C-alpha cells in the first residue's frame, strides 16, 4: 500500500485483444497506404518497427500481418472495380455542351484557358481547405449545449465561433491554404 501511495507500484498491463488494439489500427492504416514502409518487408521487420506491434507474439503477428495485407489487397481491388464501374456509367451518359438555360458549362467554356480553370480550381480548393479547418473544431461540429437561456446560448455560441475564426486566421499566417508563387 505504501508503494501505491508513493507512486512506486508496478501495475500489470492489461492485455488488449488484437481486434481492439492500436497495433491493428496502425497496421490497417499502413497496409492501405500504397507508399507505406510495410510493403515489401517481412512480418519480422514490421514487428520490430513499432512498439504497438511488439505487444503481440511474433508467430501470431505473422498471421495478423498476412491477413491484413490480403484484406488490404482485396479492398484495393474492390475500390478499383467500383471506380471502373462509376467511370463506365459516366461514359454512358454523355454530358451536354449547354446547360438547361442555354449557356455553356463554365468548366467547358471555350474562352477559359487552362490557367484560368486551374486558378478557379485552386480557389475552390482553398475555400474547402478553410472550411475544413473551421469544422475541425468540435465546438462548431457538435451540438452547442452551453448557456442557460436562448439569448445566453446565442451569445456564447457567437463568442465560440469568433474565437475559432481568430484561431484559424492566426493559423493561416503560419500554414497558408496553398503555396503562393
Coordinates of N, CA, C and O in Angstrom, one line a residue:
X1 N 0.8 -1.2 0.0 CA 0.0 0.0 0.0 C 0.9 1.3 0.0 O 0.5 2.2 -0.6
X2 N 2.0 1.2 0.7 CA 2.9 2.3 0.7 C 3.4 2.6 -0.6 O 3.6 3.8 -1.1
X3 N 3.8 1.5 -1.4 CA 4.3 1.7 -2.7 C 3.3 2.4 -3.6 O 3.6 3.2 -4.4
X4 N 2.0 2.0 -3.4 CA 1.0 2.6 -4.3 C 0.8 4.1 -3.9 O 0.6 4.9 -4.8
X5 N 0.9 4.5 -2.7 CA 0.7 5.9 -2.3 C 1.9 6.7 -2.7 O 1.8 7.9 -3.1
X6 N 3.1 6.1 -2.8 CA 4.3 6.8 -3.2 C 4.5 6.8 -4.7 O 5.4 7.4 -5.2
X7 N 3.6 6.1 -5.4 CA 3.7 6.0 -6.9 C 4.7 5.0 -7.4 O 5.1 5.1 -8.6
X8 N 5.2 4.1 -6.6 CA 6.2 3.1 -7.0 C 5.6 1.8 -7.4 O 6.3 0.9 -7.7
X9 N 4.3 1.7 -7.3 CA 3.6 0.4 -7.6 C 3.7 0.1 -9.1 O 3.4 1.0 -9.9
X10 N 4.0 -1.1 -9.4 CA 4.1 -1.5 -10.7 C 2.8 -2.2 -11.1 O 2.4 -3.2 -10.5
X11 N 2.0 -1.6 -12.0 CA 0.7 -2.1 -12.3 C 0.9 -3.1 -13.5 O 1.8 -2.9 -14.4
X12 N 0.1 -4.1 -13.5 CA 0.1 -5.0 -14.7 C -0.6 -4.4 -15.8 O -1.7 -3.8 -15.7
X13 N 0.0 -4.6 -17.0 CA -0.6 -4.1 -18.2 C -1.7 -5.1 -18.6 O -1.5 -6.3 -18.6
X14 N -2.9 -4.5 -18.9 CA -3.9 -5.4 -19.4 C -3.7 -5.7 -20.8 O -3.4 -4.9 -21.6
X15 N -3.8 -7.0 -21.1 CA -3.6 -7.4 -22.5 C -4.8 -7.1 -23.3 O -5.9 -7.4 -23.0
X16 N -4.6 -6.4 -24.4 CA -5.7 -5.9 -25.3 C -5.8 -7.0 -26.4 O -4.8 -7.4 -27.0
X17 N -7.0 -7.3 -26.8 CA -7.2 -8.2 -27.9 C -6.8 -7.5 -29.2 O -6.8 -6.3 -29.3
X18 N -6.4 -8.3 -30.2 CA -5.9 -7.8 -31.5 C -7.0 -7.0 -32.1 O -6.7 -5.9 -32.7
X19 N -8.3 -7.4 -32.1 CA -9.3 -6.6 -32.8 C -9.5 -5.2 -32.3 O -9.9 -4.4 -33.0
X20 N -9.2 -5.0 -31.0 CA -9.4 -3.7 -30.4 C -8.0 -2.9 -30.2 O -8.0 -1.9 -29.5
X21 N -7.0 -3.4 -30.7 CA -5.6 -2.9 -30.3 C -5.2 -1.7 -31.3 O -5.7 -1.6 -32.4
X22 N -4.4 -0.9 -30.7 CA -3.8 0.2 -31.5 C -2.9 -0.4 -32.6 O -2.8 0.2 -33.7
X23 N -2.3 -1.5 -32.4 CA -1.4 -2.1 -33.3 C -2.1 -2.5 -34.6 O -1.7 -2.3 -35.7
X24 N -3.3 -3.1 -34.4 CA -4.2 -3.5 -35.5 C -4.6 -2.2 -36.4 O -4.6 -2.3 -37.6
X25 N -5.0 -1.2 -35.7 CA -5.4 0.0 -36.4 C -4.3 0.6 -37.2 O -4.4 1.0 -38.3
X26 N -3.1 0.6 -36.6 CA -1.9 1.1 -37.3 C -1.5 0.3 -38.5 O -1.2 0.8 -39.5
X27 N -1.6 -1.0 -38.3 CA -1.2 -1.9 -39.4 C -2.2 -1.8 -40.5 O -1.9 -1.9 -41.7
X28 N -3.5 -1.6 -40.2 CA -4.5 -1.4 -41.2 C -4.3 -0.2 -42.0 O -4.3 -0.1 -43.2
X29 N -4.0 0.9 -41.3 CA -3.7 2.2 -41.9 C -2.5 2.1 -42.8 O -2.5 2.6 -44.0
X30 N -1.4 1.4 -42.3 CA -0.2 1.3 -43.1 C -0.4 0.4 -44.3 O 0.2 0.6 -45.4
X31 N -1.2 -0.7 -44.2 CA -1.4 -1.6 -45.3 C -2.2 -1.0 -46.4 O -2.1 -1.4 -47.5
X32 N -3.1 -0.1 -46.0 CA -4.0 0.5 -47.1 C -3.2 1.6 -47.8 O -3.6 2.0 -48.9
X33 N -2.2 2.1 -47.2 CA -1.4 3.2 -47.8 C -0.3 2.6 -48.8 O 0.5 1.8 -48.3
X34 N -0.4 2.9 -50.0 CA 0.5 2.3 -51.0 C 2.0 2.7 -50.8 O 2.9 2.0 -51.2
X35 N 2.2 3.9 -50.2 CA 3.6 4.4 -50.0 C 4.1 4.0 -48.7 O 5.2 4.4 -48.3
X36 N 3.4 3.1 -47.9 CA 3.9 2.8 -46.6 C 5.1 1.9 -46.6 O 5.4 1.2 -47.6
X37 N 5.8 1.8 -45.5 CA 7.0 1.0 -45.4 C 6.7 -0.4 -45.2 O 7.6 -1.3 -45.3
X38 N 5.5 -0.8 -44.9 CA 5.2 -2.2 -44.6 C 5.2 -3.1 -45.9 O 5.4 -4.3 -45.8
X39 N 5.0 -2.4 -47.0 CA 5.0 -3.2 -48.3 C 6.4 -3.5 -48.7 O 7.3 -2.7 -48.7
X40 N 6.7 -4.8 -49.0 CA 8.0 -5.2 -49.3 C 8.9 -5.6 -48.1 O 10.0 -5.9 -48.3
X41 N 8.3 -5.6 -46.9 CA 9.0 -6.0 -45.7 C 8.4 -7.3 -45.2 O 7.3 -7.6 -45.4
X42 N 9.2 -8.0 -44.4 CA 8.8 -9.3 -43.8 C 8.0 -8.9 -42.6 O 8.1 -7.8 -42.0
X43 N 7.3 -9.9 -42.1 CA 6.5 -9.7 -40.8 C 7.4 -9.4 -39.7 O 7.1 -8.6 -38.8
X44 N 8.6 -10.1 -39.6 CA 9.5 -9.8 -38.5 C 10.0 -8.4 -38.5 O 10.1 -7.8 -37.5
X45 N 10.3 -7.8 -39.7 CA 10.8 -6.4 -39.8 C 9.7 -5.5 -39.3 O 10.0 -4.5 -38.6
X46 N 8.5 -5.7 -39.8 CA 7.4 -4.9 -39.4 C 7.1 -5.0 -37.9 O 6.8 -4.0 -37.2
X47 N 7.2 -6.2 -37.3 CA 7.0 -6.5 -35.9 C 8.0 -5.7 -35.1 O 7.6 -5.1 -34.0
X48 N 9.2 -5.6 -35.5 CA 10.2 -4.8 -34.8 C 10.1 -3.3 -35.0 O 10.8 -2.6 -34.2
X49 N 9.4 -2.9 -35.9 CA 9.4 -1.5 -36.3 C 8.6 -0.6 -35.4 O 8.8 0.6 -35.3
X50 N 7.7 -1.1 -34.6 CA 6.9 -0.3 -33.7 C 6.5 -1.1 -32.4 O 6.3 -2.3 -32.4
X51 N 6.5 -0.3 -31.3 CA 6.2 -1.0 -30.0 C 4.8 -1.5 -29.9 O 4.6 -2.5 -29.2
X52 N 3.8 -1.0 -30.7 CA 2.5 -1.5 -30.6 C 2.4 -2.9 -31.3 O 1.6 -3.7 -30.9
X53 N 3.3 -3.1 -32.2 CA 3.3 -4.5 -32.8 C 4.0 -5.5 -31.9 O 3.6 -6.6 -31.9
X54 N 5.0 -5.0 -31.2 CA 5.7 -5.9 -30.3 C 4.9 -6.3 -29.1 O 5.4 -7.2 -28.3
X55 N 3.7 -5.8 -28.9 CA 2.9 -6.2 -27.8 C 2.3 -7.6 -28.0 O 1.8 -8.3 -27.1
X56 N 2.4 -8.1 -29.2 CA 1.9 -9.4 -29.6 C 3.0 -10.3 -30.0 O 4.0 -9.9 -30.5
X57 N 2.8 -11.6 -29.7 CA 3.9 -12.6 -30.0 C 4.1 -12.6 -31.6 O 3.2 -12.4 -32.4
X58 N 5.3 -12.9 -32.0 CA 5.7 -12.9 -33.4 C 4.9 -13.9 -34.2 O 4.5 -13.5 -35.3
X59 N 4.7 -15.1 -33.7 CA 4.0 -16.1 -34.5 C 2.6 -15.6 -34.8 O 2.1 -15.8 -35.9
X60 N 1.9 -15.0 -33.8 CA 0.6 -14.5 -34.0 C 0.6 -13.3 -34.9 O -0.3 -13.1 -35.8
X61 N 1.6 -12.5 -34.8 CA 1.7 -11.2 -35.6 C 1.9 -11.6 -37.0 O 1.4 -10.9 -37.9
X62 N 2.6 -12.7 -37.3 CA 2.8 -13.1 -38.7 C 1.4 -13.4 -39.4 O 1.2 -13.0 -40.5
X63 N 0.6 -14.1 -38.6 CA -0.8 -14.4 -39.1 C -1.6 -13.1 -39.3 O -2.2 -12.9 -40.4
X64 N -1.5 -12.2 -38.4 CA -2.2 -11.0 -38.5 C -1.7 -10.2 -39.7 O -2.5 -9.6 -40.4
X65 N -0.4 -10.2 -39.9 CA 0.2 -9.4 -40.9 C -0.2 -9.9 -42.3 O -0.6 -9.1 -43.2
X66 N -0.1 -11.2 -42.5 CA -0.5 -11.8 -43.8 C -2.0 -11.6 -44.1 O -2.4 -11.2 -45.2
X67 N -2.8 -11.7 -43.0 CA -4.3 -11.5 -43.2 C -4.6 -10.0 -43.5 O -5.4 -9.7 -44.4
X68 N -3.9 -9.1 -42.9 CA -4.1 -7.7 -43.1 C -3.7 -7.3 -44.5 O -4.4 -6.5 -45.2
X69 N -2.5 -7.8 -45.0 CA -2.1 -7.5 -46.3 C -3.0 -8.0 -47.4 O -3.3 -7.4 -48.4
X70 N -3.6 -9.2 -47.1 CA -4.5 -9.8 -48.0 C -5.8 -9.1 -48.1 O -6.4 -8.8 -49.2
X71 N -6.3 -8.6 -46.9 CA -7.6 -7.9 -46.9 C -7.4 -6.5 -47.5 O -8.3 -6.0 -48.2
X72 N -6.2 -5.9 -47.4 CA -5.9 -4.6 -48.0 C -5.9 -4.7 -49.5 O -6.4 -3.9 -50.2
X73 N -5.3 -5.8 -50.0 CA -5.2 -6.0 -51.4 C -6.7 -6.2 -52.0 O -7.0 -5.7 -53.0
X74 N -7.4 -7.0 -51.2 CA -8.8 -7.2 -51.6 C -9.6 -5.9 -51.6 O -10.4 -5.6 -52.5
X75 N -9.4 -5.1 -50.6 CA -10.1 -3.8 -50.5 C -9.7 -2.9 -51.7 O -10.5 -2.2 -52.3
X76 N -8.4 -2.9 -52.1 CA -8.0 -2.0 -53.2 C -8.6 -2.6 -54.5 O -9.0 -1.8 -55.4
X77 N -8.7 -3.9 -54.6 CA -9.4 -4.4 -55.8 C -10.8 -4.0 -55.9 O -11.3 -3.7 -57.0
X78 N -11.5 -4.1 -54.8 CA -12.9 -3.7 -54.8 C -13.1 -2.2 -55.1 O -14.0 -1.8 -55.9
X79 N -12.2 -1.4 -54.6 CA -12.3 0.1 -54.8 C -12.0 0.3 -56.3 O -12.6 1.2 -57.0
X80 N -11.0 -0.3 -56.9 CA -10.7 -0.2 -58.3 C -11.8 -0.6 -59.2 O -12.2 0.1 -60.2
X81 N -12.5 -1.7 -58.8 CA -13.6 -2.1 -59.6 C -14.8 -1.1 -59.5 O -15.5 -0.8 -60.5
X82 N -15.0 -0.6 -58.3 CA -16.1 0.4 -58.1 C -15.8 1.6 -58.9 O -16.7 2.2 -59.6
X83 N -14.6 2.1 -58.9 CA -14.2 3.3 -59.7 C -14.4 3.0 -61.2 O -14.8 3.9 -61.9
X84 N -14.0 1.8 -61.6 CA -14.2 1.5 -63.0 C -15.6 1.5 -63.4 O -16.0 2.0 -64.5
X85 N -16.5 1.0 -62.6 CA -17.9 0.9 -62.9 C -18.5 2.4 -62.9 O -19.4 2.7 -63.7
X86 N -18.1 3.2 -62.0 CA -18.6 4.6 -61.9 C -18.1 5.3 -63.2 O -18.9 6.0 -63.8
X87 N -16.9 5.1 -63.6 CA -16.4 5.8 -64.8 C -17.2 5.3 -66.0 O -17.4 6.0 -67.0
X88 N -17.5 4.0 -66.1 CA -18.3 3.4 -67.2 C -19.6 4.0 -67.2 O -20.1 4.4 -68.3
X89 N -20.3 4.2 -66.1 CA -21.6 4.9 -66.0 C -21.5 6.3 -66.5 O -22.4 6.8 -67.2
X90 N -20.5 7.0 -66.2 CA -20.3 8.4 -66.7 C -20.1 8.5 -68.2 O -20.6 9.4 -68.8
X91 N -19.5 7.5 -68.8 CA -19.3 7.5 -70.2 C -20.6 7.1 -70.9 O -20.8 7.5 -72.1
X92 N -21.5 6.4 -70.3 CA -22.8 6.0 -70.9 C -23.7 7.2 -70.9 O -24.7 7.2 -71.7
X93 N -23.5 8.2 -70.0 CA -24.4 9.4 -70.0 C -23.6 10.5 -70.5 O -22.8 11.2 -69.8
X94 N -23.7 10.9 -71.8 CA -22.9 12.0 -72.3 C -23.3 13.3 -71.7 O -24.5 13.5 -71.5
X95 N -22.4 14.2 -71.5 CA -22.7 15.5 -71.0 C -23.0 16.4 -72.1 O -22.2 16.5 -73.1
X96 N -24.0 17.2 -71.9 CA -24.4 18.2 -73.0 C -23.4 19.3 -73.0 O -22.7 19.6 -72.0
X97 N -23.3 20.0 -74.1 CA -22.4 21.1 -74.1 C -23.0 22.4 -73.5 O -22.3 23.3 -73.2
X98 N -24.4 22.4 -73.4 CA -25.1 23.6 -72.9 C -25.9 23.2 -71.6 O -26.4 22.1 -71.5
X99 N -26.1 24.2 -70.8 CA -27.0 23.9 -69.6 C -28.4 24.0 -70.1 O -28.7 24.3 -71.2
X100 N -29.3 23.8 -69.1 CA -30.8 23.8 -69.5 C -31.2 25.2 -69.8 O -32.2 25.4 -70.5
X101 N -30.4 26.2 -69.5 CA -30.8 27.6 -69.8 C -30.1 28.1 -71.1 O -30.2 29.2 -71.4
X102 N -29.3 27.2 -71.7 CA -28.7 27.6 -73.0 C -27.3 28.2 -72.9 O -26.8 28.7 -73.9
X103 N -26.7 28.1 -71.7 CA -25.4 28.7 -71.5 C -24.4 27.5 -71.5 O -24.7 26.4 -71.0
X104 N -23.2 27.7 -71.9 CA -22.2 26.7 -71.9 C -21.8 26.4 -70.4 O -21.8 27.3 -69.6
X105 N -21.4 25.2 -70.1 CA -20.9 24.9 -68.8 C -19.6 25.7 -68.5 O -18.8 25.8 -69.5
X106 N -19.4 26.2 -67.4 CA -18.3 27.1 -67.1 C -17.0 26.4 -67.2 O -16.0 27.0 -67.6
X107 N -16.9 25.1 -66.9 CA -15.6 24.4 -67.0 C -15.3 24.0 -68.4 O -14.2 23.8 -68.7
X108 N -16.3 23.9 -69.3 CA -16.1 23.6 -70.7 C -16.1 24.8 -71.6 O -16.1 24.6 -72.8
X109 N -16.2 25.9 -71.1 CA -16.3 27.1 -71.9 C -15.0 27.3 -72.7 O -13.9 27.2 -72.2
X110 N -15.2 27.6 -74.0 CA -14.0 27.7 -74.9 C -13.2 29.0 -74.6 O -12.0 29.0 -74.9
X111 N -13.7 30.0 -73.9 CA -13.0 31.2 -73.6 C -12.1 31.0 -72.4 O -11.2 31.8 -72.2
X112 N -12.3 30.0 -71.6 CA -11.5 29.8 -70.4 C -10.2 29.1 -70.8 O -10.3 28.0 -71.3
X113 N -9.1 29.7 -70.4 CA -7.8 29.0 -70.7 C -7.6 28.0 -69.6 O -8.2 27.9 -68.6
X114 N -6.5 27.2 -69.8 CA -6.2 26.2 -68.8 C -5.7 26.9 -67.5 O -6.0 26.4 -66.4
X115 N -5.0 28.0 -67.6 CA -4.6 28.7 -66.4 C -5.8 29.3 -65.6 O -5.8 29.2 -64.4
X116 N -6.8 29.7 -66.4 CA -8.0 30.2 -65.7 C -8.7 29.1 -64.9 O -9.1 29.3 -63.8
X117 N -8.9 28.0 -65.6 CA -9.6 26.9 -64.9 C -8.7 26.4 -63.7 O -9.3 26.0 -62.7
X118 N -7.4 26.3 -63.9 CA -6.6 25.9 -62.8 C -6.7 26.9 -61.6 O -6.7 26.5 -60.4
X119 N -6.8 28.2 -61.9 CA -6.9 29.2 -60.9 C -8.3 29.0 -60.2 O -8.4 29.1 -58.9
X120 N -9.3 28.8 -60.9 CA -10.7 28.6 -60.3 C -10.7 27.3 -59.4 O -11.2 27.3 -58.3
X121 N -10.0 26.2 -59.9 CA -10.0 25.0 -59.1 C -9.2 25.2 -57.9 O -9.5 24.7 -56.8
X122 N -8.1 26.0 -57.9 CA -7.3 26.3 -56.7 C -8.1 27.1 -55.8 O -8.0 26.9 -54.5
X123 N -8.8 28.1 -56.3 CA -9.7 28.9 -55.4 C -10.7 28.1 -54.7 O -10.9 28.3 -53.5
X124 N -11.3 27.2 -55.4 CA -12.3 26.3 -54.8 C -11.7 25.4 -53.7 O -12.2 25.1 -52.7
X125 N -10.5 24.9 -54.0 CA -9.7 24.1 -53.1 C -9.4 24.8 -51.8 O -9.4 24.3 -50.7
X126 N -9.0 26.1 -52.0 CA -8.6 26.9 -50.8 C -9.9 27.1 -49.9 O -9.8 27.0 -48.7
X127 N -11.0 27.3 -50.5 CA -12.2 27.5 -49.8 C -12.6 26.3 -49.0 O -12.9 26.3 -47.8
X128 N -12.5 25.1 -49.7 CA -12.8 23.9 -49.0 C -11.8 23.6 -47.8 O -12.2 23.2 -46.8
X129 N -10.5 24.0 -48.0 CA -9.5 23.8 -47.0 C -9.8 24.7 -45.8 O -9.7 24.3 -44.7
X130 N -10.2 25.9 -46.1 CA -10.6 26.9 -45.0 C -11.8 26.3 -44.2 O -11.7 26.3 -43.0
X131 N -12.8 25.9 -44.9 CA -14.0 25.4 -44.2 C -13.7 24.1 -43.4 O -14.2 23.9 -42.3
X132 N -12.8 23.3 -43.9 CA -12.5 22.1 -43.2 C -11.7 22.4 -41.9 O -11.8 21.7 -40.9
X133 N -10.9 23.5 -42.0 CA -10.2 23.9 -40.8 C -11.1 24.4 -39.7 O -11.0 24.2 -38.6
X134 N -12.2 25.1 -40.2 CA -13.2 25.6 -39.2 C -14.0 24.4 -38.6 O -14.2 24.4 -37.4
X135 N -14.3 23.5 -39.5 CA -15.1 22.3 -39.0 C -14.3 21.4 -38.1 O -14.9 20.5 -37.5
X136 N -13.0 21.5 -38.1 CA -12.2 20.5 -37.3 C -12.3 20.8 -35.8 O -11.9 19.9 -35.0
X137 N -12.9 21.9 -35.4 CA -13.0 22.2 -34.0 C -14.4 21.6 -33.6 O -15.4 21.9 -34.2
X138 N -14.3 20.8 -32.5 CA -15.5 20.1 -32.0 C -16.6 21.1 -31.6 O -17.8 20.7 -31.8
X139 N -16.3 22.2 -31.1 CA -17.3 23.1 -30.6 C -18.2 23.6 -31.8 O -19.4 23.9 -31.6
X140 N -17.7 23.6 -33.0 CA -18.5 24.0 -34.2 C -19.1 22.8 -34.8 O -20.1 22.9 -35.6
X141 N -18.6 21.6 -34.6 CA -19.0 20.4 -35.3 C -20.2 19.8 -34.5 O -21.1 19.2 -35.1
X142 N -20.1 19.9 -33.2 CA -21.1 19.2 -32.4 C -22.2 20.2 -32.0 O -22.1 21.4 -32.2
X143 N -23.2 19.6 -31.3 CA -24.4 20.4 -30.9 C -23.9 21.3 -29.7 O -23.1 20.8 -28.8
X144 N -24.3 22.5 -29.7 CA -23.9 23.5 -28.7 C -24.8 23.4 -27.5 O -26.0 23.7 -27.7
X145 N -24.3 23.0 -26.4 CA -25.2 22.8 -25.2 C -24.8 23.7 -24.0 O -25.1 23.3 -22.9
X146 N -24.3 24.8 -24.3 CA -23.8 25.7 -23.2 C -24.8 26.9 -23.0 O -25.5 27.3 -23.9
X147 N -24.9 27.4 -21.8 CA -25.7 28.5 -21.5 C -27.1 28.1 -20.9 O -27.5 27.0 -20.9
X148 N -27.7 29.1 -20.3 CA -29.0 28.8 -19.5 C -30.2 29.2 -20.4 O -31.1 28.4 -20.5
X149 N -30.2 30.3 -21.0 CA -31.3 30.7 -21.8 C -30.9 30.8 -23.3 O -29.8 30.7 -23.6
X150 N -31.9 31.0 -24.1 CA -31.7 31.1 -25.5 C -30.7 32.2 -25.9 O -29.8 32.1 -26.7
X151 N -31.0 33.4 -25.3 CA -30.1 34.5 -25.5 C -28.7 34.3 -25.1 O -27.7 34.6 -25.8
X152 N -28.5 33.7 -23.9 CA -27.2 33.4 -23.4 C -26.5 32.4 -24.3 O -25.3 32.5 -24.6
X153 N -27.2 31.4 -24.8 CA -26.7 30.4 -25.7 C -26.2 31.0 -27.0 O -25.1 30.7 -27.5
X154 N -27.0 32.0 -27.5 CA -26.6 32.6 -28.7 C -25.4 33.5 -28.6 O -24.5 33.5 -29.4
X155 N -25.3 34.1 -27.4 CA -24.1 35.0 -27.1 C -22.9 34.1 -27.0 O -21.8 34.4 -27.6
X156 N -23.0 33.0 -26.3 CA -21.8 32.1 -26.1 C -21.4 31.4 -27.4 O -20.3 31.3 -27.7
X157 N -22.4 31.0 -28.2 CA -22.1 30.4 -29.5 C -21.4 31.4 -30.4 O -20.5 31.0 -31.1
X158 N -21.9 32.6 -30.4 CA -21.2 33.7 -31.2 C -19.8 33.9 -30.8 O -18.9 34.0 -31.6
X159 N -19.6 33.9 -29.5 CA -18.2 34.1 -28.9 C -17.3 32.9 -29.3 O -16.2 33.1 -29.7
X160 N -17.9 31.7 -29.2 CA -17.1 30.5 -29.6 C -16.7 30.5 -31.1 O -15.6 30.2 -31.5
X161 N -17.7 30.9 -31.9 CA -17.4 31.0 -33.4 C -16.3 32.0 -33.7 O -15.5 31.8 -34.5
X162 N -16.4 33.2 -33.0 CA -15.4 34.2 -33.3 C -14.1 33.7 -32.8 O -13.0 34.0 -33.4
X163 N -14.0 33.0 -31.7 CA -12.7 32.5 -31.2 C -12.1 31.5 -32.2 O -10.9 31.6 -32.4
X164 N -12.9 30.6 -32.7 CA -12.4 29.7 -33.7 C -11.9 30.4 -34.9 O -10.9 30.0 -35.5
X165 N -12.7 31.4 -35.4 CA -12.3 32.1 -36.6 C -10.9 32.8 -36.3 O -10.1 32.9 -37.2
X166 N -10.7 33.4 -35.2 CA -9.5 34.1 -34.9 C -8.3 33.0 -34.8 O -7.2 33.3 -35.3
X167 N -8.6 31.9 -34.2 CA -7.5 30.8 -34.2 C -7.2 30.4 -35.6 O -6.0 30.3 -35.9
X168 N -8.2 30.2 -36.4 CA -7.9 29.7 -37.8 C -7.2 30.9 -38.6 O -6.2 30.6 -39.3
X169 N -7.6 32.1 -38.3 CA -6.9 33.2 -39.0 C -5.4 33.3 -38.6 O -4.5 33.5 -39.4
X170 N -5.2 33.1 -37.3 CA -3.8 33.1 -36.8 C -3.0 31.9 -37.4 O -1.8 32.1 -37.8
X171 N -3.7 30.8 -37.5 CA -3.1 29.6 -38.1 C -2.7 29.8 -39.6 O -1.7 29.3 -40.1
X172 N -3.5 30.6 -40.3 CA -3.3 30.8 -41.7 C -2.0 31.6 -41.9 O -1.4 31.5 -43.0
X173 N -1.5 32.3 -40.9 CA -0.3 33.1 -41.1 C 0.9 32.1 -41.2 O 1.9 32.4 -42.0
X174 N 0.8 31.0 -40.5 CA 2.0 30.1 -40.5 C 1.8 28.9 -41.4 O 2.7 28.2 -41.7
X175 N 0.5 28.5 -41.6 CA 0.2 27.4 -42.5 C -0.8 27.9 -43.6 O -2.0 27.8 -43.4
X176 N -0.3 28.5 -44.7 CA -1.3 29.1 -45.6 C -2.1 28.0 -46.3 O -1.7 26.8 -46.3
X177 N -3.2 28.4 -47.0 CA -4.1 27.5 -47.6 C -3.4 26.8 -48.8 O -3.7 25.7 -49.1
X178 N -2.6 27.5 -49.5 CA -1.9 26.9 -50.7 C -0.6 27.7 -50.9 O -0.3 28.7 -50.3
X179 N 0.2 27.1 -51.7 CA 1.5 27.7 -52.0 C 1.3 28.9 -52.9 O 0.6 28.8 -53.9
X180 N 2.0 30.0 -52.6 CA 2.0 31.1 -53.5 C 3.2 31.2 -54.3 O 4.3 30.9 -53.8
X181 N 3.1 31.7 -55.5 CA 4.2 31.8 -56.4 C 4.9 33.1 -56.2 O 4.5 34.1 -55.9

